Coordinates of C-alpha atoms and ligand atoms in Angstrom, one line a residue:
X297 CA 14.3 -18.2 22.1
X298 CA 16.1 -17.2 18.7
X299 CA 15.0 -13.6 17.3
X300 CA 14.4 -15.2 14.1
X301 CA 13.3 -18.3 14.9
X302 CA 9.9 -16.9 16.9
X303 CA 6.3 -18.5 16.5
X304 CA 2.6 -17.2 17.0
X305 CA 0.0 -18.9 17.9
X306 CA -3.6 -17.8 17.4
X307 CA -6.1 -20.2 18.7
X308 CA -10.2 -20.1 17.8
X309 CA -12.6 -21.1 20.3
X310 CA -15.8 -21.2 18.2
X311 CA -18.8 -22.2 17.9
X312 CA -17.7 -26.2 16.7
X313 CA -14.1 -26.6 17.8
X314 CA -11.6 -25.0 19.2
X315 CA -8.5 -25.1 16.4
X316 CA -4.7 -23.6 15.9
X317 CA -3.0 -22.1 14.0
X318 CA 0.9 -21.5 14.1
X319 CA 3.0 -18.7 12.2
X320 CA 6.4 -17.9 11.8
X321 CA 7.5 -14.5 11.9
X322 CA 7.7 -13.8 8.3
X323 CA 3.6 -14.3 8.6
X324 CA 3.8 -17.7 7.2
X325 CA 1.4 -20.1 8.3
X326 CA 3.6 -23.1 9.9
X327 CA 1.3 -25.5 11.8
X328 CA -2.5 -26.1 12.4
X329 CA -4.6 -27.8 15.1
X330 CA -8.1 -28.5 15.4
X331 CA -10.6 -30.4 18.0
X332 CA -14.7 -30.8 16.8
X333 CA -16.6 -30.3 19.8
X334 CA -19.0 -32.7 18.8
X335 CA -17.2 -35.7 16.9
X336 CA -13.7 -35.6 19.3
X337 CA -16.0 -34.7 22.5
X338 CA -18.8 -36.8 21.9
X339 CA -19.6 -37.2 25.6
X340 CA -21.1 -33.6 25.9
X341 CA -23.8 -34.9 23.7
X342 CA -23.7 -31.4 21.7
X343 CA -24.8 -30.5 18.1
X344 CA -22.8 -28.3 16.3
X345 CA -21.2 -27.4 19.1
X346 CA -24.1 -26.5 21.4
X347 CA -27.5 -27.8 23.1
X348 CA -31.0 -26.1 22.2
X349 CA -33.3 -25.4 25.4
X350 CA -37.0 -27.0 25.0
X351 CA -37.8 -23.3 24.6
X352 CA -36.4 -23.3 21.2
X353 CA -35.2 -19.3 22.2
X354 CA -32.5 -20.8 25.0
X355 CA -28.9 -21.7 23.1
X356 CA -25.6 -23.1 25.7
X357 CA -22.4 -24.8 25.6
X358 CA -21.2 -26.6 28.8
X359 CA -18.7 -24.2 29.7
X360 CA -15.9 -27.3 30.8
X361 CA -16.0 -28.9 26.9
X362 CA -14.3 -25.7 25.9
X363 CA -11.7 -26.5 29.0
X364 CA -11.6 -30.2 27.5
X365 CA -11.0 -29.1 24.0
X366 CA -7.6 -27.2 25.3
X367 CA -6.5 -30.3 27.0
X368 CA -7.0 -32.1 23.6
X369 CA -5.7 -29.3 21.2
X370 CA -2.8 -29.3 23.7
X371 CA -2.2 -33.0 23.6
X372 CA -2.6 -33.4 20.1
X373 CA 0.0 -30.8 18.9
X374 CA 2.0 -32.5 21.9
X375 CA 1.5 -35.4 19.9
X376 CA 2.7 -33.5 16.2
X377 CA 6.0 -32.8 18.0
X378 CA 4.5 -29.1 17.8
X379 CA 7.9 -26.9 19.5
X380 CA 6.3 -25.0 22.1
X381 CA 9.3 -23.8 23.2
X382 CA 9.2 -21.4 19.5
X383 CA 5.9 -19.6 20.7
X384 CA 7.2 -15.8 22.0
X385 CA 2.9 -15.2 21.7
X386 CA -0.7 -16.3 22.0
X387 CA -3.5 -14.7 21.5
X388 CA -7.0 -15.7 20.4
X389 CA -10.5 -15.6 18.8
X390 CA -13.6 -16.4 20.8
X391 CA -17.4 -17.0 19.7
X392 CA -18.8 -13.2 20.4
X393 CA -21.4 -12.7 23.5
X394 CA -21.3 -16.0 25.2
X395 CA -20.4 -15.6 28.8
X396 CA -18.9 -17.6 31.4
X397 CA -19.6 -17.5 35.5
X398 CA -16.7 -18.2 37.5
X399 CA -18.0 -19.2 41.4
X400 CA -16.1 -18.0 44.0
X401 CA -12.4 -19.8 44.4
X402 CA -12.6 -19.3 40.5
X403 CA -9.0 -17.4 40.9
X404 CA -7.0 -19.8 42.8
X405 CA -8.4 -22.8 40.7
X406 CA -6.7 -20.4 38.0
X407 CA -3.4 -19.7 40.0
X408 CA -3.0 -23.5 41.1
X409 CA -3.2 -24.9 38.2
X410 CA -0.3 -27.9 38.1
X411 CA 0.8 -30.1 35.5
X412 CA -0.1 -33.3 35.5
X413 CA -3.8 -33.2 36.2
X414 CA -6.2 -32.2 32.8
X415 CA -7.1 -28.5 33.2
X416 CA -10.7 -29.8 33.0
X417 CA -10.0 -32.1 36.1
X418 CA -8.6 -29.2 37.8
X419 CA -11.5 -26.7 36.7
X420 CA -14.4 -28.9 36.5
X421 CA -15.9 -27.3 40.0
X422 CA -15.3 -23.8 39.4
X423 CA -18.8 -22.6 37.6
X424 CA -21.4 -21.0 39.3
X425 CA -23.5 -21.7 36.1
X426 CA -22.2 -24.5 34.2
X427 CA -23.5 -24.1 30.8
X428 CA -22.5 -21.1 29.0
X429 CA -25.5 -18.7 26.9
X430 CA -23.7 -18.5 23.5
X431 CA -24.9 -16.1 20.7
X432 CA -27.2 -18.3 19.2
X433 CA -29.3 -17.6 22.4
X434 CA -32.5 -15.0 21.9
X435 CA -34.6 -15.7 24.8
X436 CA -33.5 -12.6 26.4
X437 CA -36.1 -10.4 24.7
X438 CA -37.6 -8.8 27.9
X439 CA -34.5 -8.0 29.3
X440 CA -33.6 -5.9 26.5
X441 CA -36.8 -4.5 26.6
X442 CA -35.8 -3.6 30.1
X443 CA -32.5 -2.0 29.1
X444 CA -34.3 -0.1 26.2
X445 CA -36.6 1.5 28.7
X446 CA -34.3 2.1 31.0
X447 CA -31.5 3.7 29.0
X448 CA -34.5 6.0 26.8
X449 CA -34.7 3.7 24.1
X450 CA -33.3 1.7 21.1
X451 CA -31.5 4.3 19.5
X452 CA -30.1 5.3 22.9
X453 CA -29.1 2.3 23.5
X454 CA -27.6 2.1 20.4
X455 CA -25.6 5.3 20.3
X456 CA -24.3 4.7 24.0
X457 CA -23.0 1.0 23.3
X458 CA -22.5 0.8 19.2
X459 CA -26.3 -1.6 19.1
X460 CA -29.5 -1.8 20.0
X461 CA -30.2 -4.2 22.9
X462 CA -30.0 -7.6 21.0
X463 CA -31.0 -10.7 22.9
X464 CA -27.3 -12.5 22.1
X465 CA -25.7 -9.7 24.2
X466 CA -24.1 -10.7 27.3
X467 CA -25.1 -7.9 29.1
X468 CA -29.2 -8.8 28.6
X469 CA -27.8 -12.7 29.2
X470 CA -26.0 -11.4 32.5
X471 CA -29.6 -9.9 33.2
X472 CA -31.3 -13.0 32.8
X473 CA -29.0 -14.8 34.7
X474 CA -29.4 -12.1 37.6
X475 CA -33.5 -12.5 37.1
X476 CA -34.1 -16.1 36.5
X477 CA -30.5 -17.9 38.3
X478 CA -30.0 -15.7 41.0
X479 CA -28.0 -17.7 43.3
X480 CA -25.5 -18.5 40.2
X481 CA -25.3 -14.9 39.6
X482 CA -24.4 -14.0 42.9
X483 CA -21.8 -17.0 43.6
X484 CA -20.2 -15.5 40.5
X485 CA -16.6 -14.2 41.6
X486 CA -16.2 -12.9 37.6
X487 CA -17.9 -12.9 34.1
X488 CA -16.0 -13.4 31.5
X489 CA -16.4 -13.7 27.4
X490 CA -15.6 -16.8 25.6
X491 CA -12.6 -14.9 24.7
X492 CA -11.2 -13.8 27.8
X493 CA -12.3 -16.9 29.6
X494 CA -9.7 -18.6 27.1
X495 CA -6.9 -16.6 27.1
X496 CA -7.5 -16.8 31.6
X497 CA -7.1 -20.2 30.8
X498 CA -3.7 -19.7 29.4
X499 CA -2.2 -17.2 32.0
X500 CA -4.2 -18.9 34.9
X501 CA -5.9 -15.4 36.2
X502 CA -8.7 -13.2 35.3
X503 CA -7.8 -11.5 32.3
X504 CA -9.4 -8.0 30.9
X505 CA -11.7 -7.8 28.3
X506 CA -10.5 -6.3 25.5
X507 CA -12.5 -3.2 23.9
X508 CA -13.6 -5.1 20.4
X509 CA -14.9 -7.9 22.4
X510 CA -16.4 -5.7 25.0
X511 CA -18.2 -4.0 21.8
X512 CA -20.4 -7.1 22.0
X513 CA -22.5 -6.7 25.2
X514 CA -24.7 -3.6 25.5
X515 CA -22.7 -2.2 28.7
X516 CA -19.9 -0.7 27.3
X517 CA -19.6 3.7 25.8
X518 CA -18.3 2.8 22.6
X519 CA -16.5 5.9 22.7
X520 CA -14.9 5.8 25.9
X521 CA -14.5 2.1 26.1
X522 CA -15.0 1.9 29.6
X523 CA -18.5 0.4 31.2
X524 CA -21.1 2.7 31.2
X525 CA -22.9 3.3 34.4
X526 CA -26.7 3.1 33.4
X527 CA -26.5 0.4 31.3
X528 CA -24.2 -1.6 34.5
X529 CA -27.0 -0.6 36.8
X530 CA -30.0 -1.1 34.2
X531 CA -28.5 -5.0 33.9
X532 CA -27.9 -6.4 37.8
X533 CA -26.7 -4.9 40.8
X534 CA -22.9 -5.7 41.6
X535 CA -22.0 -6.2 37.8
X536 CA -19.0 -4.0 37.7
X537 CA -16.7 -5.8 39.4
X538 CA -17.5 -9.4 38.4
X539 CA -16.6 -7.7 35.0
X540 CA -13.2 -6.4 35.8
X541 CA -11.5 -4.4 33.3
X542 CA -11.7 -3.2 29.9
X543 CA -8.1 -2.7 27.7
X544 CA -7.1 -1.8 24.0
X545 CA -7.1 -5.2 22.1
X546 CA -3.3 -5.1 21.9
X547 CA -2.5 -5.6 25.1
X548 CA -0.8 -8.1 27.3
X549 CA -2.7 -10.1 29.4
X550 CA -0.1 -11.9 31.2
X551 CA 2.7 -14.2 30.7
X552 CA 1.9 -18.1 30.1
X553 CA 0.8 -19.6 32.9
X554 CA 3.5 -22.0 34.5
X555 CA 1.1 -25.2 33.8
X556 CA 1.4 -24.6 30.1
X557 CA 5.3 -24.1 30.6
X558 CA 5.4 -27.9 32.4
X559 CA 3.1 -29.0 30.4
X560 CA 4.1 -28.4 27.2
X561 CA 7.5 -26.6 27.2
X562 CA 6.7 -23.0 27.1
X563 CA 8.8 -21.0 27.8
X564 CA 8.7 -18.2 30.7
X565 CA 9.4 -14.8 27.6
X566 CA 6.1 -16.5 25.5
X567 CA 3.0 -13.8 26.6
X568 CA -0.7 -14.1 26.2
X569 CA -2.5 -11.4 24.3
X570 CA -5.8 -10.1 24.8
X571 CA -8.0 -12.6 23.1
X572 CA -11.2 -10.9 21.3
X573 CA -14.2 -11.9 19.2
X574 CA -14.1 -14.2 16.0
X575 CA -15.5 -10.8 14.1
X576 CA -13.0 -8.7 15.4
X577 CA -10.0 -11.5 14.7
X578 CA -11.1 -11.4 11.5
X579 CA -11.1 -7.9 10.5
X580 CA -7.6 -8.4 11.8
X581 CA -7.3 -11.3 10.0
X582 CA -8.7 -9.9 6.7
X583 CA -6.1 -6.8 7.3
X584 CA -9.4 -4.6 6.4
X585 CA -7.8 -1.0 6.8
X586 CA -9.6 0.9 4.5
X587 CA -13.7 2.1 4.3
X588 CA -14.7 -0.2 1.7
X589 CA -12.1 -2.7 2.3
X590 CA -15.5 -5.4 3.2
X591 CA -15.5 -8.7 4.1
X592 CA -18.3 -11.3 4.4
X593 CA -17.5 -14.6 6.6
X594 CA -19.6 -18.0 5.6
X595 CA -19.8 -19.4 8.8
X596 CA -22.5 -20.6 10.7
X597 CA -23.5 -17.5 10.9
X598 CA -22.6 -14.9 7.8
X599 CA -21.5 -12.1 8.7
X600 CA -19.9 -8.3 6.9
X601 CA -18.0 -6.4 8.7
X602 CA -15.3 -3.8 7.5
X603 CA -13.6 -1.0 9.2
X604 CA -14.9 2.5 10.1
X605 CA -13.2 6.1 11.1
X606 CA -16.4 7.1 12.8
X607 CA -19.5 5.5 14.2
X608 CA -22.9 5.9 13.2
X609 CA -25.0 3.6 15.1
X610 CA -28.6 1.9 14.3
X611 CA -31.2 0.9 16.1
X612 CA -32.5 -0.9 13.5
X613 CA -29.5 -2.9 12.7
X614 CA -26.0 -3.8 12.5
X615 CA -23.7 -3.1 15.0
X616 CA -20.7 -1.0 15.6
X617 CA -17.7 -2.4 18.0
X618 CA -13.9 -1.1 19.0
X619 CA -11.7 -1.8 16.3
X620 CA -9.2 -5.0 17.3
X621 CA -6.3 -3.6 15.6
X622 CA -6.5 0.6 16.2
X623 CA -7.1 1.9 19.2
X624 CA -8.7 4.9 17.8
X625 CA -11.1 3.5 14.8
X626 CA -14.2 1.2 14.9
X627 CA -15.3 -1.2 12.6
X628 CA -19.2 -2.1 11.5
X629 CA -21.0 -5.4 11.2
X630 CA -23.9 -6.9 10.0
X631 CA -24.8 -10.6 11.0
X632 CA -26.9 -13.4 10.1
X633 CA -27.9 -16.1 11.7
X634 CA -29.2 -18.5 9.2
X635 CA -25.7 -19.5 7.6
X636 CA -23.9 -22.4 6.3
X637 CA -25.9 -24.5 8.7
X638 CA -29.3 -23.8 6.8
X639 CA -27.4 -23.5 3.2
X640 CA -26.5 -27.2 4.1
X641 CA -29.9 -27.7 4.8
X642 CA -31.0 -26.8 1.9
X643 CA -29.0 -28.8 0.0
X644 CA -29.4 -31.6 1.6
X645 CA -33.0 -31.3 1.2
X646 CA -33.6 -29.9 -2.4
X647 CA -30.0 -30.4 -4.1
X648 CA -29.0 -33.9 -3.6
X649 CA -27.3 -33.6 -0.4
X650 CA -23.6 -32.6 -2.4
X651 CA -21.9 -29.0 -3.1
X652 CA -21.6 -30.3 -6.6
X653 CA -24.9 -31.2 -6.5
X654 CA -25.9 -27.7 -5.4
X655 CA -23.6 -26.3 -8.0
X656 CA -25.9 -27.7 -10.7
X657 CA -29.0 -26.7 -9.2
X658 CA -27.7 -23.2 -9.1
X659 CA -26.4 -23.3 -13.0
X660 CA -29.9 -24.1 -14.2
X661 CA -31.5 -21.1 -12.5
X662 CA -30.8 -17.5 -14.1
X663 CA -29.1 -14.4 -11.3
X664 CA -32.3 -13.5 -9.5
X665 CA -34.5 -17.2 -10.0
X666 CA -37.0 -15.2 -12.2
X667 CA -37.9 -13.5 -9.0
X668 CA -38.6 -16.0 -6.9
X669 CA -37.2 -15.0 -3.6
X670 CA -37.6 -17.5 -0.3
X671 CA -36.4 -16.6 3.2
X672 CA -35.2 -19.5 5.0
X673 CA -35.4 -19.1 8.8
X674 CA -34.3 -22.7 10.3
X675 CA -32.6 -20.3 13.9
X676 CA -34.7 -16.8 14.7
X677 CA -33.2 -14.5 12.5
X678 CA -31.2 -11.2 13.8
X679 CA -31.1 -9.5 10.3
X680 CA -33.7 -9.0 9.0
X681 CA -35.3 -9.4 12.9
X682 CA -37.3 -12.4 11.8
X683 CA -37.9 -14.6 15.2
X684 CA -40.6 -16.7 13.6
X685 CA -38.6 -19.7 12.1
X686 CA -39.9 -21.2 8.6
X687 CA -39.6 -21.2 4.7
X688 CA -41.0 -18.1 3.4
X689 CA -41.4 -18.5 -0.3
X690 CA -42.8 -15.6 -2.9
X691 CA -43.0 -15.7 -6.7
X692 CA -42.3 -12.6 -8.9
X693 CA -45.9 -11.4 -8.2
X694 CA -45.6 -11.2 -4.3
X695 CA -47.4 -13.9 -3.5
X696 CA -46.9 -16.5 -0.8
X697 CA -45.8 -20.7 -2.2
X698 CA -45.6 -23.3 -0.3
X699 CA -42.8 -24.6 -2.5
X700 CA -40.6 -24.5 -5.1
X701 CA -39.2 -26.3 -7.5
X702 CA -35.8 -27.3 -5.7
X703 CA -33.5 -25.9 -8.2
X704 CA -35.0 -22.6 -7.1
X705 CA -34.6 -23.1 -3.3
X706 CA -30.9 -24.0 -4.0
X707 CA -30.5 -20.4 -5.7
X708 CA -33.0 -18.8 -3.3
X709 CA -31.3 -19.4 -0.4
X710 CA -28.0 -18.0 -1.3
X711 CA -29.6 -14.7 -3.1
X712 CA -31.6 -14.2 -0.4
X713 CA -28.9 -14.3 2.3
X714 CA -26.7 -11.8 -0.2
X715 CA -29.6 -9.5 -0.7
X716 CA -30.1 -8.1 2.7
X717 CA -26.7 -8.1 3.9
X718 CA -26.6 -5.7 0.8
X719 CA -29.7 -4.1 2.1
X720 CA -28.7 -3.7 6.0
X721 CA -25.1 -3.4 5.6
X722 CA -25.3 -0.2 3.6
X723 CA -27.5 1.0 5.9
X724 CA -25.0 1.5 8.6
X725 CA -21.9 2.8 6.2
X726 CA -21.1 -0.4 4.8
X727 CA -20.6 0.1 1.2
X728 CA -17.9 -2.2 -0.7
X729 CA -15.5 -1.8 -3.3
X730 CA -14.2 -4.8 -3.2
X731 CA -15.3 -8.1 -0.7
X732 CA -13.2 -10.6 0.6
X733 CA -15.0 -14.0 1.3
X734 CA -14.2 -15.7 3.9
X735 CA -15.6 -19.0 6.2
X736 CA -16.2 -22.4 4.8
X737 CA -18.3 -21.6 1.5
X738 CA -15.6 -19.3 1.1
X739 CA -14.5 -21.5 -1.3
X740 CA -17.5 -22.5 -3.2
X741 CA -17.1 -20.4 -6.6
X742 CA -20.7 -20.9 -7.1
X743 CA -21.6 -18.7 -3.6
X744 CA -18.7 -16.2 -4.5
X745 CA -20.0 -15.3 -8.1
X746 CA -23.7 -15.0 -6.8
X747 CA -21.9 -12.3 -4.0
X748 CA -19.9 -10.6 -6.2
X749 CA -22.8 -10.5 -8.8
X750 CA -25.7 -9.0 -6.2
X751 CA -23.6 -6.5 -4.5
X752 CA -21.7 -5.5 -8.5
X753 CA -18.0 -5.7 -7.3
X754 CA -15.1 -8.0 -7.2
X755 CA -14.9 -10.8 -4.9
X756 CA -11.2 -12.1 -3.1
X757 CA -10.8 -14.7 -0.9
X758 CA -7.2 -15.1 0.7
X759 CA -5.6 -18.7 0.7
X760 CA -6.4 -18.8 4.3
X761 CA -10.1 -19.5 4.9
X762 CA -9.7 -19.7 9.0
X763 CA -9.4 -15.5 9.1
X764 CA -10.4 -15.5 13.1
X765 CA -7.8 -17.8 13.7
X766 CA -5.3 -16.4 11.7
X767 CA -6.3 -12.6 13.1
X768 CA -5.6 -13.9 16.3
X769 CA -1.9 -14.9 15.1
X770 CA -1.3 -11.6 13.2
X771 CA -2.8 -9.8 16.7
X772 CA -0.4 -12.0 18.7
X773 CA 2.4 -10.8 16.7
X774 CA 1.0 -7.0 16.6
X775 CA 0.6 -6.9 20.4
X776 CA 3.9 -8.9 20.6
X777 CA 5.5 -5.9 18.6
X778 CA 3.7 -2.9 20.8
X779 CA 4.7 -4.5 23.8
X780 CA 8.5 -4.6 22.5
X781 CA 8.6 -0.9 21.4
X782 CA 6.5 0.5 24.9
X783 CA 4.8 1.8 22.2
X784 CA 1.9 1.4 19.6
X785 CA 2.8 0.2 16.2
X786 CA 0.8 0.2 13.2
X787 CA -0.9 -2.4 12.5
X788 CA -0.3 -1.9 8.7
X789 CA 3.5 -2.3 9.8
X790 CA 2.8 -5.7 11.5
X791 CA 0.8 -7.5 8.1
X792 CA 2.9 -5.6 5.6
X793 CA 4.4 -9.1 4.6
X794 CA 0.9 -10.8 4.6
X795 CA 0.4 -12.9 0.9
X796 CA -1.5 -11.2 -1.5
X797 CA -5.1 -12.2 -2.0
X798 CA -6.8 -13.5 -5.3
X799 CA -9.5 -12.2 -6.9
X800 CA -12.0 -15.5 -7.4
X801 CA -15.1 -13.4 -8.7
X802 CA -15.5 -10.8 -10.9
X803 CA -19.3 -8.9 -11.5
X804 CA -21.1 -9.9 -14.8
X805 CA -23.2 -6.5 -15.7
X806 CA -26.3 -8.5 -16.8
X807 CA -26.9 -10.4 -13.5
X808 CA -26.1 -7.3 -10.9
X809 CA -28.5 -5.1 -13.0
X810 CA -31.3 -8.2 -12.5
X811 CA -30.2 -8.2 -8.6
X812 CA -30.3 -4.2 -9.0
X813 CA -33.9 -4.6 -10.2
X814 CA -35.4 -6.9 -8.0
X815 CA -34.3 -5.2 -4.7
X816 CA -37.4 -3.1 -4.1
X817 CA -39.4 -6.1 -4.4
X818 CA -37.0 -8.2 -2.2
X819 CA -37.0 -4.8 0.6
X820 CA -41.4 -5.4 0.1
X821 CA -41.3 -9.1 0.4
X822 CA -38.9 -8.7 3.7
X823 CA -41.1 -6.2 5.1
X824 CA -44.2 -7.7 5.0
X825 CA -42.7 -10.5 6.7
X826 CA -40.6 -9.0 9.7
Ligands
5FX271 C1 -21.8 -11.7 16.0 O1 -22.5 -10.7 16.6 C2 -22.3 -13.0 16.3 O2 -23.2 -13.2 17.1 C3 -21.7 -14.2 15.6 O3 -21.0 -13.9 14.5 C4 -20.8 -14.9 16.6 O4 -19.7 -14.1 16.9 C5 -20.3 -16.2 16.0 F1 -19.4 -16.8 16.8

């Protein structure tokens, strides 16, 4: 492989697909992939991605579709005339929490794999519990009730592991596993995260989990990174090592596997990174170095995150995980469930079905709908903790609609949303001077001005709107970099060549003073509900 003629590859195993994307050394994005779990694997019968238990609390993925989708990405950049033989590193982004249960024989599934069979051919037998809990899930509310009690409480909880017990956690999904699919939980050789189950994939062995990630599952000391004992033994007996190891987010997992090499053409020098979380990848991806440096992701979730020096963690919300890209730092999130998929909802239901459509809608309503405020909880809501699911609609007085007129569910949605990641992001240090957008409605001007006007500051999005995927390219190329110097490098060092971002919003006084005003109402209207 030529010095200067070296490729990354960051792949994103999320919640709806499982894409690619391809840089060059000079950070420039060469080459990008994608398979739609649902429309190019139509024969796993999931919805965006996932299946819904009758339960309406239970949320899983069939573990092999992931598999599948690698045999497809594979194939059709195989089919591109992608250059494999260019990639000097992987590394990757997976959905955060979700957990896979390798049965015994996992590892030399792993080991053997040879070309010429479909990895999902060769894997299909391998899972002691075939469908995956993915952080949609939140019918684990006893067993974080459980840990609670057992570790002396939520904010115990919290200030051991960076959260509360939340039910998406793997470590209260391992418990309910242990409690309710016993048998599957002790066939399990390992359990891994979305994102170390991937990058295993790719050097055909259990791989570590990497510190961000780990962040994610109520069993790790956020300070030490390593597991911490009474949370392990609070969850099921035995956990330790099924989990393996924890490591700093740079590091190498392994070199390709030789199935990828026959396969493909990768070469033997091309190394896997740690993979870690799509909220981590995209701090990363974001390059979000300094406090106030926020971000907010439209995704199917929405989420804020930015980095932090030093933790300060809530039991009453947000969360605080290992920073991806500095060994020593953290960084602080707040999430929301109810995303793009109900924004969509809405406007397929009040706005005529069409972004432009919504656009409209939203330009005939003033910044704060007159205060009209509506909470719209089509998933159990994480913040604000809302697990009853409905339209929750209040004029300016306080008191309860049914409806509205739909203009004003088009706008109340999208305030709503903005207002309490305002609320519950600053309550755990997350205060922004400036906020890059990213995610799909990332690039919906009409979302970014309603952000940058309720939190009053300027709004950037980069020209990149896939920041998990492209943090797990920049992170291939970081951990690339440490593992070429023996040493730690900077991580400013790595993206110093990154493009510049453009501002796409800028605060209008008038309408962050009417979002100013109507907060305490908003906090009164949220608190009567949750
Ligand atoms: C974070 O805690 C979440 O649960 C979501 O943002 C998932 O990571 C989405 F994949």
């Amino acid at each position: 492989m030529q010095e200067n003629d070296m490729l990354f590859l960051g792949l994103d195993s999320s919640t709806q697909s499982l894409k690619a994307i391809v840089m060059d050394q000079g950070l420039k994005v060469v080459y990008t992939a994608s398979v739609n779990f649902d429309t190019d694997l139509p024969e796993f019968g999931t919805e965006g991605g996932v299946h819904h238990g009758p339960d309406g609390l239970t949320v899983t993925s069939p573990t092999i579709m992931w598999v599948a989708a690698l045999d497809l990405l594979l194939k059709k950049m195989a089919e591109d005339r992608f250059d494999f033989a260019k990639v000097a590193a992987v590394s990757g982004s997976g959905q955060q929490h979700g957990s896979v249960y390798l049965k015994k024989g996992g590892i030399k599934a792993l080991n053997g794999l040879t070309a010429g069979n479909s990895l999902r051919s060769q894997l299909e037998e391998c899972f002691s519990i075939p469908d995956s809990p993915i952080w949609m899930d939140s019918s684990t509310g006893q067993q974080c009730k459980m840990l609670e009690s057992a570790l002396g409480g939520a904010q115990a909880v919290a200030d051991l592991t960076g959260s509360r017990a939340y039910e998406r956690f793997t470590g209260n999904q391992i418990a309910k596993m242990f409690q309710t699919k016993r048998q599957g939980y002790e066939d399990s050789e390992r359990i891994l995260l979305v994102s170390s189950f991937m990058a295993s994939l790719l050097v055909g062995d259990y791989v570590p989990i990497d510190a961000s990630d780990g962040s994610g599952m109520n069993l790790m000391d956020l300070r030490s990174k390593t597991w911490n004992r009474q949370a392990i033994d609070a969850t099921a007996p035995g956990l330790e090592q099924k989990l393996g190891q924890i490591v700093p987010s740079h590091s190498v997992a392994g070199p390709i596997h030789s199935y990828y090499r026959d396969l493909c053409g990768f070469t033997r020098d091309c190394l896997v990174i740690c993979f870690s979380g799509d909220n981590p990848n995209s701090l990363a991806g974001l390059r979000l170095q300094r406090a106030g440096d926020i971000a907010i992701s439209l995704g199917t979730s929405d989420t804020m995150f930015g980095s932090l020096a030093s933790p300060t963690p809530s039991a009453s919300e947000g969360h605080i995980f290992a920073n991806p890209v500095d060994p020593n730092g953290y960084m602080a999130m707040v999430c929301q469930k109810n995303g793009s998929l109900t924004r969509e909802r809405v406007r397929d239901e009040f706005a005529g079905g069409t972004w432009d459509a919504f656009d409209k809608a939203l330009a005939r309503t003033p910044a704060g709908n007159n205060g009209n405020v509506g909470f719209y909880i089509d998933e159990p809501e994480i913040t604000p903790p809302l697990l009853q699911t409905g339209v929750f609609r209040f004029d300016a007085s306080g008191t309860r609609l049914d409806s509205f007129a739909p203009d004003l569910d088009a706008r109340a949605v999208v305030e709503s949303q903005f207002l309490s990641l305002l609320v519950h992001g600053s309550n755990i240090g997350l205060k922004p001077a400036g906020i890059l957008a990213t995610g799909g409605a990332s690039t919906n001007k009409s979302i970014t001005t309603i952000m940058s006007n309720v939190f009053g500051v300027p709004v950037y999005a980069g020209e990149q709107p896939d920041s998990a995927a492209l943090g797990a390219c920049y992170r291939a190329l970081h951990g690339w970099q440490c593992n070429a110097a023996q040493a730690f490098v900077p991580f400013a060092d790595t993206v110093k060549g990154a493009p510049k971002i453009q501002q796409v919003a800028t605060p209008n006084a008038a309408a962050h003073a009417a979002y100013s005003a109507m907060l305490d109402h908003y906090r009164a209207l949220e608190g009567s509900l949750v």
